[in-house]
mmCIF file of C-alpha atoms in Angstrom:
data_model
loop_
_atom_site.group_PDB
_atom_site.id
_atom_site.type_symbol
_atom_site.label_atom_id
_atom_site.label_comp_id
_atom_site.label_asym_id
_atom_site.label_seq_id
_atom_site.Cartn_x
_atom_site.Cartn_y
_atom_site.Cartn_z
ATOM 1 C CA MET A 1 82.211 47.494 110.611
ATOM 2 C CA LYS A 2 82.520 51.145 111.500
ATOM 3 C CA ASN A 3 86.262 50.780 112.018
ATOM 4 C CA LYS A 4 86.659 49.261 108.549
ATOM 5 C CA LEU A 5 85.017 52.107 106.635
ATOM 6 C CA LYS A 6 87.312 55.079 106.147
ATOM 7 C CA VAL A 7 86.757 58.307 104.223
ATOM 8 C CA ASP A 8 89.756 60.084 102.753
ATOM 9 C CA ASN A 9 89.807 63.852 103.273
ATOM 10 C CA LYS A 10 89.831 64.277 99.472
ATOM 11 C CA VAL A 11 86.609 62.274 99.108
ATOM 12 C CA PHE A 12 83.010 63.383 99.664
ATOM 13 C CA LYS A 13 81.933 62.478 103.182
ATOM 14 C CA PRO A 14 78.575 60.708 103.590
ATOM 15 C CA THR A 15 75.739 62.921 104.815
ATOM 16 C CA GLY A 16 72.197 62.430 106.066
ATOM 17 C CA THR A 17 71.176 62.217 102.406
ATOM 18 C CA SER A 18 73.519 59.240 101.976
ATOM 19 C CA ASP A 19 71.867 57.503 104.943
ATOM 20 C CA LEU A 20 68.388 58.230 103.572
ATOM 21 C CA LEU A 21 69.351 56.883 100.151
ATOM 22 C CA LEU A 22 70.728 53.692 101.687
ATOM 23 C CA GLU A 23 67.674 53.208 103.908
ATOM 24 C CA ALA A 24 65.285 53.582 100.966
ATOM 25 C CA SER A 25 67.334 51.367 98.633
ATOM 26 C CA LEU A 26 67.552 48.398 100.999
ATOM 27 C CA HIS A 27 63.830 47.692 100.558
ATOM 28 C CA TYR A 28 64.293 47.020 96.838
ATOM 29 C CA ILE A 29 67.346 44.772 96.818
ATOM 30 C CA SER A 30 67.639 41.041 96.238
ATOM 31 C CA LYS A 31 70.790 38.995 96.770
ATOM 32 C CA LYS A 32 70.624 38.040 93.090
ATOM 33 C CA ASP A 33 70.671 41.642 91.849
ATOM 34 C CA ASP A 34 73.521 43.195 89.910
ATOM 35 C CA ILE A 35 73.983 46.491 91.774
ATOM 36 C CA LEU A 36 75.841 49.634 90.719
ATOM 37 C CA ASP A 37 76.870 52.270 93.268
ATOM 38 C CA LEU A 38 77.135 55.257 90.907
ATOM 39 C CA GLY A 39 79.047 58.260 92.246
ATOM 40 C CA CYS A 40 80.342 55.936 94.944
ATOM 41 C CA GLY A 41 82.611 58.317 96.874
ATOM 42 C CA SER A 42 84.193 56.125 99.538
ATOM 43 C CA GLY A 43 81.992 53.166 98.557
ATOM 44 C CA ILE A 44 80.013 53.232 101.768
ATOM 45 C CA ILE A 45 76.551 52.777 100.228
ATOM 46 C CA GLY A 46 77.516 49.783 98.085
ATOM 47 C CA ILE A 47 79.503 48.211 100.901
ATOM 48 C CA LYS A 48 76.693 48.639 103.430
ATOM 49 C CA ILE A 49 74.240 47.124 100.959
ATOM 50 C CA ALA A 50 76.526 44.117 100.548
ATOM 51 C CA LYS A 51 77.004 43.758 104.308
ATOM 52 C CA THR A 52 73.377 44.298 105.298
ATOM 53 C CA LYS A 53 71.939 41.984 102.627
ATOM 54 C CA LYS A 54 74.845 39.515 102.942
ATOM 55 C CA ILE A 55 75.518 39.698 99.214
ATOM 56 C CA LYS A 56 78.429 37.548 98.058
ATOM 57 C CA LYS A 57 78.277 38.371 94.348
ATOM 58 C CA LYS A 58 80.132 41.299 92.836
ATOM 59 C CA ILE A 59 79.065 44.866 93.667
ATOM 60 C CA PHE A 60 79.891 47.466 91.009
ATOM 61 C CA PHE A 61 81.199 50.962 91.769
ATOM 62 C CA SER A 62 82.227 54.037 89.800
ATOM 63 C CA ASP A 63 83.147 57.662 90.428
ATOM 64 C CA ILE A 64 84.693 60.538 88.504
ATOM 65 C CA SER A 65 87.286 61.095 91.252
ATOM 66 C CA LYS A 66 90.525 59.099 91.334
ATOM 67 C CA PHE A 67 90.646 59.680 95.089
ATOM 68 C CA ALA A 68 87.162 58.184 95.467
ATOM 69 C CA VAL A 69 88.098 55.140 93.387
ATOM 70 C CA ARG A 70 91.197 54.563 95.498
ATOM 71 C CA ASN A 71 89.216 55.023 98.729
ATOM 72 C CA THR A 72 86.487 52.606 97.592
ATOM 73 C CA LYS A 73 89.056 49.977 96.644
ATOM 74 C CA LEU A 74 90.595 50.213 100.122
ATOM 75 C CA ASN A 75 87.225 49.952 101.860
ATOM 76 C CA CYS A 76 86.162 47.000 99.695
ATOM 77 C CA GLU A 77 89.402 45.157 100.410
ATOM 78 C CA ASN A 78 89.166 45.835 104.145
ATOM 79 C CA ASN A 79 85.572 44.606 104.219
ATOM 80 C CA LYS A 80 86.184 41.613 101.929
ATOM 81 C CA ILE A 81 83.655 42.813 99.366
ATOM 82 C CA ASN A 82 83.517 41.174 95.943
ATOM 83 C CA TYR A 83 83.747 44.252 93.727
ATOM 84 C CA GLU A 84 84.503 45.834 90.375
ATOM 85 C CA ILE A 85 85.249 49.551 90.152
ATOM 86 C CA LYS A 86 85.778 51.971 87.297
ATOM 87 C CA ILE A 87 86.658 55.643 87.039
ATOM 88 C CA GLY A 88 84.606 57.968 84.876
ATOM 89 C CA SER A 89 81.792 60.479 84.604
ATOM 90 C CA ARG A 90 78.166 59.480 85.136
ATOM 91 C CA LEU A 91 77.339 56.237 83.237
ATOM 92 C CA LYS A 92 80.176 56.467 80.693
ATOM 93 C CA PRO A 93 82.266 53.697 82.321
ATOM 94 C CA TRP A 94 79.414 51.202 81.908
ATOM 95 C CA LEU A 95 78.646 51.249 78.172
ATOM 96 C CA GLY A 96 77.077 47.915 77.277
ATOM 97 C CA ARG A 97 76.686 46.833 80.931
ATOM 98 C CA ARG A 98 73.262 46.297 82.518
ATOM 99 C CA PHE A 99 72.182 46.247 86.163
ATOM 100 C CA ASP A 100 69.116 45.372 88.206
ATOM 101 C CA LEU A 101 69.586 48.380 90.480
ATOM 102 C CA ILE A 102 71.538 51.603 90.114
ATOM 103 C CA VAL A 103 71.914 53.516 93.372
ATOM 104 C CA CYS A 104 72.993 56.949 92.213
ATOM 105 C CA ASP A 105 74.570 59.564 94.480
ATOM 106 C CA VAL A 106 76.285 61.849 91.963
ATOM 107 C CA SER A 107 76.697 65.532 92.799
ATOM 108 C CA GLY A 108 73.351 67.306 92.738
ATOM 109 C CA ILE A 109 73.357 70.820 94.173
ATOM 110 C CA ALA A 110 73.821 74.184 92.472
ATOM 111 C CA ASP A 111 77.477 75.100 91.925
ATOM 112 C CA ASP A 112 77.095 78.394 93.832
ATOM 113 C CA VAL A 113 75.693 76.492 96.823
ATOM 114 C CA ALA A 114 78.491 73.924 96.672
ATOM 115 C CA ARG A 115 81.096 76.698 96.857
ATOM 116 C CA ILE A 116 79.750 77.997 100.193
ATOM 117 C CA SER A 117 78.953 74.596 101.696
ATOM 118 C CA PRO A 118 81.112 72.430 103.988
ATOM 119 C CA TRP A 119 80.638 69.436 101.673
ATOM 120 C CA TYR A 120 82.931 70.459 98.819
ATOM 121 C CA ASN A 121 86.463 71.816 98.468
ATOM 122 C CA LYS A 122 89.257 71.991 95.896
ATOM 123 C CA SER A 123 89.644 68.212 95.893
ATOM 124 C CA ILE A 124 85.922 67.417 96.096
ATOM 125 C CA VAL A 125 84.154 69.095 93.203
ATOM 126 C CA ASN A 126 80.440 69.419 92.454
ATOM 127 C CA LYS A 127 80.204 70.205 88.712
ATOM 128 C CA ALA A 128 76.411 69.897 88.646
ATOM 129 C CA GLY A 129 75.810 73.248 86.935
ATOM 130 C CA LYS A 130 74.168 76.508 87.937
ATOM 131 C CA GLU A 131 70.925 74.731 88.797
ATOM 132 C CA GLY A 132 72.560 71.602 90.199
ATOM 133 C CA ILE A 133 70.753 69.231 87.843
ATOM 134 C CA ASN A 134 73.169 68.595 84.959
ATOM 135 C CA ASN A 135 74.315 65.219 86.253
ATOM 136 C CA ILE A 136 70.937 63.753 87.132
ATOM 137 C CA ILE A 137 69.226 64.961 83.946
ATOM 138 C CA ASN A 138 72.006 63.362 81.887
ATOM 139 C CA ILE A 139 71.605 60.113 83.822
ATOM 140 C CA LEU A 140 67.811 60.161 83.436
ATOM 141 C CA LYS A 141 68.262 60.534 79.682
ATOM 142 C CA ASN A 142 70.590 57.546 79.465
ATOM 143 C CA PHE A 143 70.067 55.106 82.356
ATOM 144 C CA LYS A 144 67.627 52.767 80.573
ATOM 145 C CA LYS A 145 70.505 51.506 78.427
ATOM 146 C CA ASN A 146 72.136 50.266 81.643
ATOM 147 C CA LEU A 147 69.128 48.552 83.225
ATOM 148 C CA ASN A 148 67.789 45.027 82.911
ATOM 149 C CA PRO A 149 64.080 44.745 81.961
ATOM 150 C CA LYS A 150 62.782 45.121 85.532
ATOM 151 C CA GLY A 151 65.631 47.343 86.662
ATOM 152 C CA LYS A 152 65.404 50.415 88.904
ATOM 153 C CA LEU A 153 67.265 53.680 89.424
ATOM 154 C CA ILE A 154 67.182 55.216 92.915
ATOM 155 C CA PHE A 155 68.609 58.686 93.531
ATOM 156 C CA PRO A 156 68.316 61.686 95.868
ATOM 157 C CA LEU A 157 66.813 64.953 94.670
ATOM 158 C CA ILE A 158 68.012 67.809 96.862
ATOM 159 C CA SER A 159 66.169 71.125 96.913
ATOM 160 C CA LEU A 160 69.491 72.994 96.842
ATOM 161 C CA SER A 161 69.011 72.496 93.112
ATOM 162 C CA ASN A 162 66.200 73.234 90.685
ATOM 163 C CA GLU A 163 64.198 70.228 91.852
ATOM 164 C CA ASP A 164 61.023 71.450 90.130
ATOM 165 C CA LYS A 165 62.716 71.115 86.744
ATOM 166 C CA VAL A 166 63.746 67.534 87.532
ATOM 167 C CA LEU A 167 60.256 66.641 88.787
ATOM 168 C CA PHE A 168 58.727 68.138 85.644
ATOM 169 C CA TYR A 169 61.099 66.055 83.520
ATOM 170 C CA LEU A 170 60.153 62.909 85.457
ATOM 171 C CA LYS A 171 56.427 63.549 85.034
ATOM 172 C CA ARG A 172 56.871 64.161 81.318
ATOM 173 C CA LYS A 173 59.157 61.218 80.542
ATOM 174 C CA PHE A 174 58.344 58.480 83.060
ATOM 175 C CA ASN A 175 55.094 56.986 84.280
ATOM 176 C CA LYS A 176 56.874 54.668 86.689
ATOM 177 C CA TYR A 177 58.541 56.885 89.255
ATOM 178 C CA ARG A 178 57.896 57.231 92.977
ATOM 179 C CA VAL A 179 59.068 59.473 95.795
ATOM 180 C CA LEU A 180 60.129 56.907 98.384
ATOM 181 C CA LYS A 181 61.132 59.233 101.211
ATOM 182 C CA THR A 182 61.312 62.949 101.980
ATOM 183 C CA LYS A 183 63.295 64.575 104.758
ATOM 184 C CA TYR A 184 64.005 68.189 105.741
ATOM 185 C CA TRP A 185 67.322 69.493 107.045
ATOM 186 C CA PRO A 186 68.632 72.821 108.385
ATOM 187 C CA ILE A 187 71.442 74.249 106.294
ATOM 188 C CA PRO A 188 74.875 74.092 107.964
ATOM 189 C CA LYS A 189 75.688 77.081 110.186
ATOM 190 C CA ARG A 190 78.570 78.317 108.033
ATOM 191 C CA MET A 191 76.191 78.799 105.101
ATOM 192 C CA TYR A 192 74.282 81.539 106.935
ATOM 193 C CA LYS A 193 77.180 83.839 106.064
ATOM 194 C CA SER A 194 75.898 83.588 102.491
ATOM 195 C CA LYS A 195 72.218 83.956 103.329
ATOM 196 C CA LYS A 196 71.710 86.668 100.680
ATOM 197 C CA LEU A 197 73.072 84.364 97.984
ATOM 198 C CA LEU A 198 70.751 81.556 99.027
ATOM 199 C CA LEU A 199 67.724 83.830 99.116
ATOM 200 C CA ASN A 200 68.596 85.216 95.681
ATOM 201 C CA LEU A 201 68.962 81.728 94.206
ATOM 202 C CA ASP A 202 65.619 80.778 95.737
ATOM 203 C CA LYS A 203 63.999 83.948 94.366
ATOM 204 C CA HIS A 204 65.168 83.068 90.858
ATOM 205 C CA LYS A 205 64.042 79.431 91.289
ATOM 206 C CA LYS A 206 67.525 77.976 90.957
ATOM 207 C CA ILE A 207 67.053 76.268 94.336
ATOM 208 C CA LYS A 208 64.192 75.844 96.790
ATOM 209 C CA ILE A 209 64.637 76.666 100.474
ATOM 210 C CA PHE A 210 62.167 77.086 103.318
ATOM 211 C CA LYS A 211 62.123 79.204 106.459
ATOM 212 C CA LYS A 212 60.927 77.680 109.713
ATOM 213 C CA TYR A 213 61.525 78.666 113.357
ATOM 214 C CA GLY A 214 64.136 81.151 112.185
ATOM 215 C CA LEU A 215 66.056 78.470 110.295
ATOM 216 C CA ILE A 216 66.701 77.965 106.611
ATOM 217 C CA ILE A 217 65.635 74.475 105.603
ATOM 218 C CA PHE A 218 66.179 72.345 102.517
ATOM 219 C CA SER A 219 64.798 68.950 101.565
ATOM 220 C CA THR A 220 65.913 65.620 100.176
ATOM 221 C CA LYS A 221 63.568 63.399 98.196
ATOM 222 C CA ILE A 222 64.582 59.835 97.419
ATOM 223 C CA ILE A 223 63.169 58.904 94.030
ATOM 224 C CA MET A 224 62.850 55.544 92.306
ATOM 225 C CA VAL A 225 62.411 55.247 88.545
ATOM 226 C CA LYS A 226 61.645 51.931 86.869
ATOM 227 C CA LYS A 227 62.679 51.061 83.340
#
């Protein structure tokens, strides 16, 4: 399977957060579910769900990037996945369509952090705003329209954004949300060149970072929200 999953150099490469999101999501998936991989990138999460759970029915994918859509199509074809894919921002491609599970991995870090990170470049854009939460807040405001009655949204919340603002929004708007997993990571070495920027963003509560053993650490929370 590894040889059949390829990531184009113009498409976001899966990270430890992607693995954590997949691991958490697998516990809440039935073969009968209609599943959307939102912000699919190369399609790896949706494809691995289909492979691991041996799902034969259609898996749905979407991404804002034409390169991601092309890459996902290739990976689905190579892995013989039954799929439907659309291009577009956030949930806009799926007006009127409902799912049992939305696994969401749209961009979610502050724009200033994205610019100094190894994860984004001219072809792979973040566009999550100064606090990194524009995409997820928009999705949280609208996702219920795209869920079946017992549907679920699962997404990562990365502390290289204003995670406190997202958590406050969740507490205020939803009584059925859970933090499924939390993991801490050291920032990539190249980002230490911009240590002052990171510390300033943290000081002004645009992001949240931690210092431990001389390292700068950030966190990923995997969150599930029920309709």
